[in-house]
Structures are given as C-alpha cells and as structure tokens.
Amino acid sequence: MDFKTDILDGVTRSIDAKDLKDFLFLQGKYHAQDRFVQMEMLRIVSQGRICELLDDTEANLAIDKHMRELGIYHYSVIEEEQLSEHGKKLLTSYCDGVNSRISQSIPLEFTIMGHRPEKWKIADCIVSIKAMAYLGLAQGQQDLQKLFIQMVKNGVPSDKINSLSQNQMGDLTEEIIHLIKKVNLYNPLIPESYNFLKNIPKVQASNNWLFKNESGEVLHASDPHLEVNRLPAVWYEMKATVANSKLFGISMPGVPGIVMGRKDGLSFSFTYGFMDMIDFFIEEVKDNKFRDGSEFINFDVRREVIKRKKKNDVKVIIRKTQSGVLDAPSDSPLLTDGIYLSTAWSCRSNGSAKTLESILGIFESNSVDQLVEHTSNVSISCNWLIADDNGSMAYQQSGLLPKRKSTGLVPLIGWIEENRWSGIYEGHELLSFKENERNSIVTANNLIERDGFPKAINAPMGDYRHDRVVELLKEKKNHTIEDFKRIQSDLVSLQSKKFLNKYKDNFKDSKYSTLLDWDYSYSTNSKKAVVFEEFYRVLTKKFFSEHLMNKEEILFCLDQTSFIADFYGLFDRLFLEEISEEESKLWFSNRKKEEYIDLALDKMTSSGRLWGEINKIDMNYILLDGKLPAFMGLDKRDVQIPGNRATIVQGQVFNAHGRKSSFCPSWKLITDMSTGDLYTVLPGGLNDRPLSKLFKSDLNNWISFGYRKNSL
C-alpha cells in the first residue's frame, strides 16, 4: 500500500492515501495503534461485558445489566445488515486496519489483565454511534422526564409541573396522574441511581457559529463540550489527503471518517440539538404479560447471559411491549402484577448504520447542499453548521425524531394504539435553512425552531451562551481569527448579570453588595463567581424544596445529577422573565420573588475561595481512573476549570450518577474559509499511552487558552 503518515505538532495524525478505501484501512490501523485502550473500553462497556472481561464487581454488574437492557450492541449486530454494499466494503477496510494492528500488538495493560481483545467488527463501529447517541443525549432527556414522573408520584401539583416545563405537559390528565402514582419505578433518579459509564463519551453541550464579514468570507468556530475529566481526549485529530481531496478535523477512535472540521472549500461542525428522541409509556402487567388494548399478550423477550469472572453468571430477560422496552428488573423471571413504564428510544434499533454511511459521505461531498443531505441523515441529535468558501452558510438539524401524539414529556398509556409512535421523520423533513439575510448563525443548545418544521425540542438549555456569542459578534461588522479566539475564550455569564441587574436593590441592601461591581467573569481567580454560585445554590435549594421536592431530593439533584447543569433555564425563567399572573400566583402567592432572593442572600455563607479552587477536576487515565500514584505525574490532577454552565467557555463541574463529571470544550476549531488555515486545540494528546510524551501533548496548550495553527 502506497501511503505517507506523519505526526504534526505531537498531536495530529496525518495520512496521505491514494483512495478512500486505503485511507480507512490506515485510519483503523492508527486508531488502534494510538487509542486502542479507548476503543476497547468503549466496546466492552457497550457490550455489557465488564464483569466477564475486566473487573467483576457488583457495581460493574449494574452497568452490564443496564447496557444489556439498553440493547445497543444487540441491535448494532442487526443493523449491520442495513448497510449498503459500498458502505460494508468501506467499513470492512477500516476494521481490517484495526485488526492488522491488534494482531501484532495490544496495549501492555490488557496483557497484564489477561485480556485478549477479539477482532474488530463492523458492529463495533455501529455501537460507538449508539453509545454516543444515548449517554448524555437521550439519557439527559430521560432523566428529566423521570424527574417529572417522580414529582407526580410525590404529589407535586400538576399545574406546577406543567409550568416548570413551559406548558409542555398539558396531557397530564387525572387518569395519567393516577396511573403514574401506581407505577413500579425501576432505577429511579431520586434518591438513588445507577453508575454510568466514564468510557463512553458523554456529549452534553457545545457552541458553534458562522459569521460573514462584509467582504463575503465566512469564519467558522466550534467547540463541542464533553467530559474532559479523563485522558486520553475523546477526539483524535487528523489531517487527511485522500486522492486530491484534503480534510482536517476530528475523528472518534472506533469510528471511521472525520466528524467535524474542514474539507477543501467546506467546513462542518455540530452542537448537541436537544431533540427529544426518548419517551416513557405506561404499561399494565398481569400474569407476566402486558396489556394491549383489552387483552394481555406475551412480551417480545430477549434473553442474555452476563458472564462473570468471580461469581455465577447472571441471566437477564429484556421484555419489549408494543410501545417500548419494559423498565423492570431484568434478572427477575417473574414480574409482579401492576403498572410499569416502558421506554421508547428512536436510536435503539435504527439509524446508526445510516449515520456511518453519512459520515463517510462527507469525503465525497463537494458542496454545501451535499453536506446538508449527508448530515440530515445522522441519527444523533445535532445542530449542524456548514459553510463554503463562496460565502454560503447553512443550518441542518439531525436526529431520529419520533412522530408522536403529544409533546413527549408526559408518559402516555401504552396499551392504547393511537398513543404510540407512528414513525420517524425523514432527515429531509427536519429543520434546515440557508442564511441569506443575516451575517451569522449561532447555536449553543438553545431552542431553534421555525414554522413549517416538526417540533423537536421541548427542554432546551438556557439561551445565555447563545446570546453572549451574538452580543460579541454584533460588536463589529468584520471579525478576525483573533476576535474569534477572544470570543471562544469568553468567561462572562449573562445569567449572573441578569440576576444582579433584575434584583439590584436586593443585592445592594445585602452584605454581598460588592457583587454589583463584578464583571460577571468566571475566571479561575474570581472570588465573586464563588459568591454568586453560593447564592444561586441556596436560591434553587430553597425554591425547589418549598415547591417540588424535599430537601434530600433537591440536594441529590444539585449534587449528584446534571439536572441543574442541563435544564437550569426552566428554573431561571420563573425569576428572570415576565410570567403570567396565573403563574405568579402558582409560585409566588406565599412568598414573592424578591423574598426568595433576600432569603438566599441571608442564608448563604461565602467561603472566600477562588473559583478555580472549587471548580476543578482530575484528568485521569480512563483504564485506571485515578488509581495511578500521583507522584508518577501521568494523570493531571487538580486542573482548575474556568467558566460555568452559562458562559461560552462552559466549565461545568458536577457529580452525576455517583461520579464526578464535567462539560468543557473537548476540542476547539476556528477557521477562515478564505484560507486553508485552521486553529485548533485538544485537551490531551495523540495517544492513550500514559508513558508516552504524546499522551498529554496538547493539554497545557488547552489549559492556557492556546491554539495550534494547522493547514489543509
């Protein structure tokens, strides 16, 4: 095979191949050489085989059960048959490249553990897509819906739940409330939860924007926000020359192709779209059967065995109804009669194979329209921004959007046929537009919708990051690369600014009046950022504990879930926006907004610490997760993280499902479409070898807001 390869700046893998088939073979080979621990850990976790292959503990058994119940590997094997012959050939070439490497050498850690990896298969590529589509994306929406369900079970008035959801729960009838209160809730969010999976990239948020200068050239910026409290970095940066075509961007080890970056005269990036692709349904179970209309019929049953190294194997039974997969103990052969929930997730058995073909289609795309078509068929919920060197700018929504009867937040009765999903919208039916009137397009996980397109989002993030980007873009009619670096590094919180401006008199009369002199920056050396966060925590705790949850539950939400980090905008609206008289009576009849502010200011205590002393993470090698001795210096401990949930640099650190998590820029891209230059930075390095100088080769650059200059 005739090819060239190089490592650029100790970070980027460069490959020059004669055609796409050869490139994919080489990409697979070097993915396996540089990141096979990352690839194999994701595969093992997704298969639900941790106890069999790595570490047999009760905690890992819970993860294995969850992944078997989710069924993503089971359906990945089935989905392989949905690939076109062309797609199979390309994916086979990638897998051949992976296997050529692991047949020669595997990471020493696996040898020590006695683990011999199996051959890499097409299903292993497909499952990576499914895993990303679920964890952090569908799972976050699922947690929100389960939280609402638990509020109903706990007796929270339906009008308050409907108000909190911005009137998205009008279908919460007395009949449904009655049934929800009888539900046998499996894996409740509050007050206990199950462990989630550090080895699967958890997509949570992101920013991207396009800006057209007066001369017509477009600048493109993107920074996907994922967990960064791990090494290696999630993404693998690549420069590709395939025949006469040039690409530069990021790939996901285990998945062929380039998912974000530049291609000749085109650029493409995505943020998480917050599309609701998951619903609960209410099911009735009797005599180990489920209700369908007026009858009780047998479940569609899938049986699997979880093998264990140290203990007896565990048999699991996954039961499927007409609406979804039953949320019930999978290790129990018999179910107690009663009311249950089932879960419908649009990506469970569809879309991932087509996503891989769409990603590979990027190599053959030569226009904005072609990229729009390919990205529209991606199953993961994304806001895609696409530009070219002629000044064109486009937006494309992606994801498998269900055709549903209601908004998706209320669990409907599953035994009534008309309540079930009636299909999935095709990619070309999703929101799509070219921007010809304005000079920019900005997305930051905010609500994006237009007339004539199906409603996809019922619980977006707050608008603060989006609005701050727009605010900074409006400062000038023409922007440069340096301007974009400044915007991408901005630490100002519009959330704190709005609270302080609206309740200025309350803060002025408190012992924290110095907050009014704050610049709203969440820099690591800010003390005032800590003061505001302490105020906000006390405010949310007081408000929620009076209206929605008991103190134990709200503390769990604040300390052990991403609920506030994801959906804080639902809460902020009640305090920052003009709400109806009816809503005011609902929430503030006993205590006015200003009284809550005063109470929070009175009850809070300021630690006097710096933001960086509080908002920090350990970036640990994923296989050992902090077990390496600190003196070795292989992990990166106590990394101070600037920013918070509402700043462009989203530096959000929190606990979720029993472990520390984070949303931070997992890669940064800035490019001027009139040139072939790109400016990027990665929170890690080229490989996953802790003793290699390339393990953390770009990390200090990322910490210091630096960039590397690259070219196509």
Short mmCIF file of C-alpha atoms in Angstrom, two decimals, residues 41-253:
data_model
loop_
_atom_site.label_atom_id
_atom_site.label_comp_id
_atom_site.label_asym_id
_atom_site.label_seq_id
_atom_site.Cartn_x
_atom_site.Cartn_y
_atom_site.Cartn_z
CA MET A 41 -13.06 0.08 26.81
CA LEU A 42 -15.97 1.62 24.93
CA ARG A 43 -16.67 -1.69 23.18
CA ILE A 44 -16.58 -3.75 26.40
CA VAL A 45 -18.82 -1.33 28.28
CA SER A 46 -21.28 -1.07 25.37
CA GLN A 47 -21.47 -4.86 25.11
CA GLY A 48 -22.19 -5.19 28.83
CA ARG A 49 -19.15 -7.43 29.40
CA ILE A 50 -17.14 -5.64 32.09
CA CYS A 51 -17.64 -8.45 34.63
CA GLU A 52 -16.66 -11.04 32.04
CA LEU A 53 -13.58 -9.41 30.60
CA LEU A 54 -12.21 -6.84 33.05
CA ASP A 55 -13.40 -6.41 36.62
CA ASP A 56 -16.14 -8.46 38.26
CA THR A 57 -17.80 -6.26 40.91
CA GLU A 58 -21.39 -5.58 41.87
CA ALA A 59 -21.07 -2.00 40.62
CA ASN A 60 -19.87 -3.22 37.24
CA LEU A 61 -22.62 -5.83 37.16
CA ALA A 62 -25.13 -2.98 37.43
CA ILE A 63 -23.51 -1.33 34.41
CA ASP A 64 -23.51 -4.62 32.47
CA LYS A 65 -27.20 -5.12 33.25
CA HIS A 66 -28.02 -1.60 32.15
CA MET A 67 -26.19 -1.98 28.84
CA ARG A 68 -27.87 -5.33 28.13
CA GLU A 69 -31.26 -3.78 28.91
CA LEU A 70 -30.44 -0.87 26.61
CA GLY A 71 -29.51 -3.41 23.96
CA ILE A 72 -27.23 -1.22 21.90
CA TYR A 73 -24.80 -3.98 20.96
CA HIS A 74 -27.58 -6.46 20.22
CA TYR A 75 -29.15 -4.02 17.78
CA SER A 76 -25.79 -2.95 16.33
CA VAL A 77 -25.24 -6.50 15.09
CA ILE A 78 -28.70 -6.48 13.49
CA GLU A 79 -28.19 -3.02 11.97
CA GLU A 80 -25.11 -4.17 10.11
CA GLU A 81 -27.47 -5.71 7.57
CA GLN A 82 -28.88 -2.25 6.81
CA LEU A 83 -25.58 -1.10 5.29
CA SER A 84 -25.21 -0.77 1.55
CA GLU A 85 -22.63 -2.97 -0.15
CA HIS A 86 -20.46 0.11 -0.68
CA GLY A 87 -20.76 1.00 2.99
CA LYS A 88 -19.87 -2.54 4.08
CA LYS A 89 -16.74 -2.51 1.92
CA LEU A 90 -15.57 0.79 3.40
CA LEU A 91 -16.28 -0.28 6.98
CA THR A 92 -14.60 -3.63 6.36
CA SER A 93 -11.50 -1.77 5.23
CA TYR A 94 -11.48 0.23 8.48
CA CYS A 95 -11.93 -2.94 10.56
CA ASP A 96 -9.15 -4.66 8.62
CA GLY A 97 -6.87 -1.78 9.56
CA VAL A 98 -7.74 -2.10 13.24
CA ASN A 99 -7.20 -5.85 13.15
CA SER A 100 -3.89 -5.56 11.32
CA ARG A 101 -2.60 -3.61 14.30
CA ILE A 102 -4.06 -5.60 17.20
CA SER A 103 -2.94 -8.88 15.60
CA GLN A 104 0.63 -7.62 16.00
CA SER A 105 0.44 -5.82 19.33
CA ILE A 106 -2.01 -4.92 22.07
CA PRO A 107 -1.56 -2.48 24.97
CA LEU A 108 0.51 -3.89 27.83
CA GLU A 109 -2.29 -3.21 30.31
CA PHE A 110 -4.55 -5.75 28.61
CA THR A 111 -1.79 -8.36 28.64
CA ILE A 112 -1.27 -7.84 32.38
CA MET A 113 -5.03 -8.14 32.95
CA GLY A 114 -5.14 -11.34 30.89
CA HIS A 115 -7.48 -9.77 28.36
CA ARG A 116 -7.08 -10.74 24.72
CA PRO A 117 -9.23 -8.47 22.53
CA GLU A 118 -11.44 -10.00 19.89
CA LYS A 119 -11.27 -8.93 16.27
CA TRP A 120 -12.80 -5.56 15.50
CA LYS A 121 -16.09 -5.90 13.65
CA ILE A 122 -18.47 -3.57 11.84
CA ALA A 123 -20.92 -3.87 14.74
CA ASP A 124 -18.21 -2.40 16.98
CA CYS A 125 -18.22 0.76 14.84
CA ILE A 126 -22.02 0.91 14.90
CA VAL A 127 -22.23 0.55 18.68
CA SER A 128 -19.95 3.56 19.16
CA ILE A 129 -22.57 5.69 17.40
CA LYS A 130 -25.38 4.27 19.53
CA ALA A 131 -23.43 4.78 22.74
CA MET A 132 -22.79 8.43 21.93
CA ALA A 133 -26.42 8.94 20.94
CA TYR A 134 -27.60 7.70 24.31
CA LEU A 135 -25.23 8.77 27.05
CA GLY A 136 -25.56 12.46 27.82
CA LEU A 137 -28.03 13.00 24.99
CA ALA A 138 -31.07 10.75 25.22
CA GLN A 139 -30.10 9.87 28.79
CA GLY A 140 -30.29 13.53 29.87
CA GLN A 141 -33.77 13.86 28.39
CA GLN A 142 -34.73 10.55 30.01
CA ASP A 143 -33.56 11.80 33.40
CA LEU A 144 -35.65 14.97 33.05
CA GLN A 145 -38.77 13.01 32.15
CA LYS A 146 -38.17 10.58 35.00
CA LEU A 147 -37.76 13.54 37.35
CA PHE A 148 -41.17 14.88 36.28
CA ILE A 149 -42.65 11.41 36.78
CA GLN A 150 -41.22 11.24 40.29
CA MET A 151 -42.64 14.66 41.05
CA VAL A 152 -46.08 13.35 40.09
CA LYS A 153 -45.58 10.26 42.27
CA ASN A 154 -44.58 12.52 45.16
CA GLY A 155 -47.76 14.56 44.84
CA VAL A 156 -46.42 17.76 43.27
CA PRO A 157 -49.40 19.63 41.74
CA SER A 158 -49.67 19.05 38.01
CA ASP A 159 -50.05 22.77 37.27
CA LYS A 160 -46.63 23.42 38.80
CA ILE A 161 -45.02 20.64 36.78
CA ASN A 162 -46.67 21.98 33.64
CA SER A 163 -45.45 25.50 34.39
CA LEU A 164 -41.90 24.33 35.06
CA SER A 165 -41.91 22.55 31.70
CA GLN A 166 -43.16 25.73 29.98
CA ASN A 167 -46.61 24.25 29.36
CA GLN A 168 -45.25 21.11 27.70
CA MET A 169 -47.25 18.78 29.95
CA GLY A 170 -50.83 19.64 29.10
CA ASP A 171 -51.54 15.93 28.55
CA LEU A 172 -51.00 15.24 32.25
CA THR A 173 -54.61 14.22 32.88
CA GLU A 174 -56.07 12.94 36.14
CA GLU A 175 -56.10 9.43 34.65
CA ILE A 176 -52.39 9.57 33.85
CA ILE A 177 -51.58 11.08 37.25
CA HIS A 178 -53.49 8.23 38.91
CA LEU A 179 -51.56 5.64 36.89
CA ILE A 180 -48.16 7.28 37.46
CA LYS A 181 -48.70 7.16 41.20
CA LYS A 182 -49.14 3.39 40.89
CA VAL A 183 -46.03 2.84 38.74
CA ASN A 184 -43.37 0.38 39.92
CA LEU A 185 -40.43 2.68 39.24
CA TYR A 186 -37.28 0.82 38.21
CA ASN A 187 -33.96 2.68 38.52
CA PRO A 188 -35.46 5.86 39.96
CA LEU A 189 -33.48 9.06 39.55
CA ILE A 190 -34.13 10.20 43.11
CA PRO A 191 -32.83 9.39 45.69
CA GLU A 192 -30.76 6.55 44.21
CA SER A 193 -29.29 5.98 40.81
CA TYR A 194 -27.08 3.61 38.90
CA ASN A 195 -23.49 4.22 37.89
CA PHE A 196 -22.86 5.48 34.41
CA LEU A 197 -20.01 4.97 32.13
CA LYS A 198 -16.89 7.06 32.03
CA ASN A 199 -15.58 5.26 28.96
CA ILE A 200 -18.42 6.36 26.70
CA PRO A 201 -18.07 9.97 25.50
CA LYS A 202 -20.81 11.94 27.19
CA VAL A 203 -21.97 14.68 24.84
CA GLN A 204 -23.68 17.42 26.85
CA ALA A 205 -23.43 20.78 25.17
CA SER A 206 -21.46 22.81 22.61
CA ASN A 207 -21.12 26.10 20.76
CA ASN A 208 -20.73 26.73 17.07
CA TRP A 209 -21.24 29.77 14.92
CA LEU A 210 -20.71 31.18 11.45
CA PHE A 211 -20.03 34.84 10.70
CA LYS A 212 -19.81 36.52 7.31
CA ASN A 213 -17.64 39.61 7.01
CA GLU A 214 -18.62 42.50 4.75
CA SER A 215 -16.23 41.24 2.08
CA GLY A 216 -18.13 37.94 1.98
CA GLU A 217 -15.73 35.49 3.61
CA VAL A 218 -17.09 33.28 6.37
CA LEU A 219 -15.40 32.49 9.67
CA HIS A 220 -16.40 29.26 11.42
CA ALA A 221 -15.96 28.45 15.12
CA SER A 222 -16.86 25.30 17.02
CA ASP A 223 -16.19 23.83 20.45
CA PRO A 224 -18.08 20.65 21.36
CA HIS A 225 -18.48 20.28 25.14
CA LEU A 226 -17.98 16.82 26.54
CA GLU A 227 -16.48 15.28 29.63
CA VAL A 228 -12.81 16.21 29.89
CA ASN A 229 -12.07 14.69 33.30
CA ARG A 230 -10.38 11.80 31.50
CA LEU A 231 -7.31 11.01 29.44
CA PRO A 232 -6.92 10.50 26.56
CA ALA A 233 -9.05 13.19 25.00
CA VAL A 234 -12.28 11.95 23.44
CA TRP A 235 -11.37 13.11 19.94
CA TYR A 236 -8.49 12.09 17.68
CA GLU A 237 -7.29 14.92 15.45
CA MET A 238 -6.41 14.05 11.86
CA LYS A 239 -5.19 15.56 8.63
CA ALA A 240 -6.23 13.50 5.63
CA THR A 241 -5.26 13.64 1.99
CA VAL A 242 -7.39 11.21 0.00
CA ALA A 243 -6.56 11.26 -3.71
CA ASN A 244 -6.83 15.00 -4.46
CA SER A 245 -9.13 15.86 -1.56
CA LYS A 246 -7.91 17.35 1.72
CA LEU A 247 -9.59 17.16 5.14
CA PHE A 248 -8.65 18.29 8.61
CA GLY A 249 -10.67 17.65 11.74
CA ILE A 250 -11.55 15.21 14.47
CA SER A 251 -12.49 11.56 14.43
CA MET A 252 -13.78 9.19 17.09
CA PRO A 253 -11.48 6.20 17.66
#
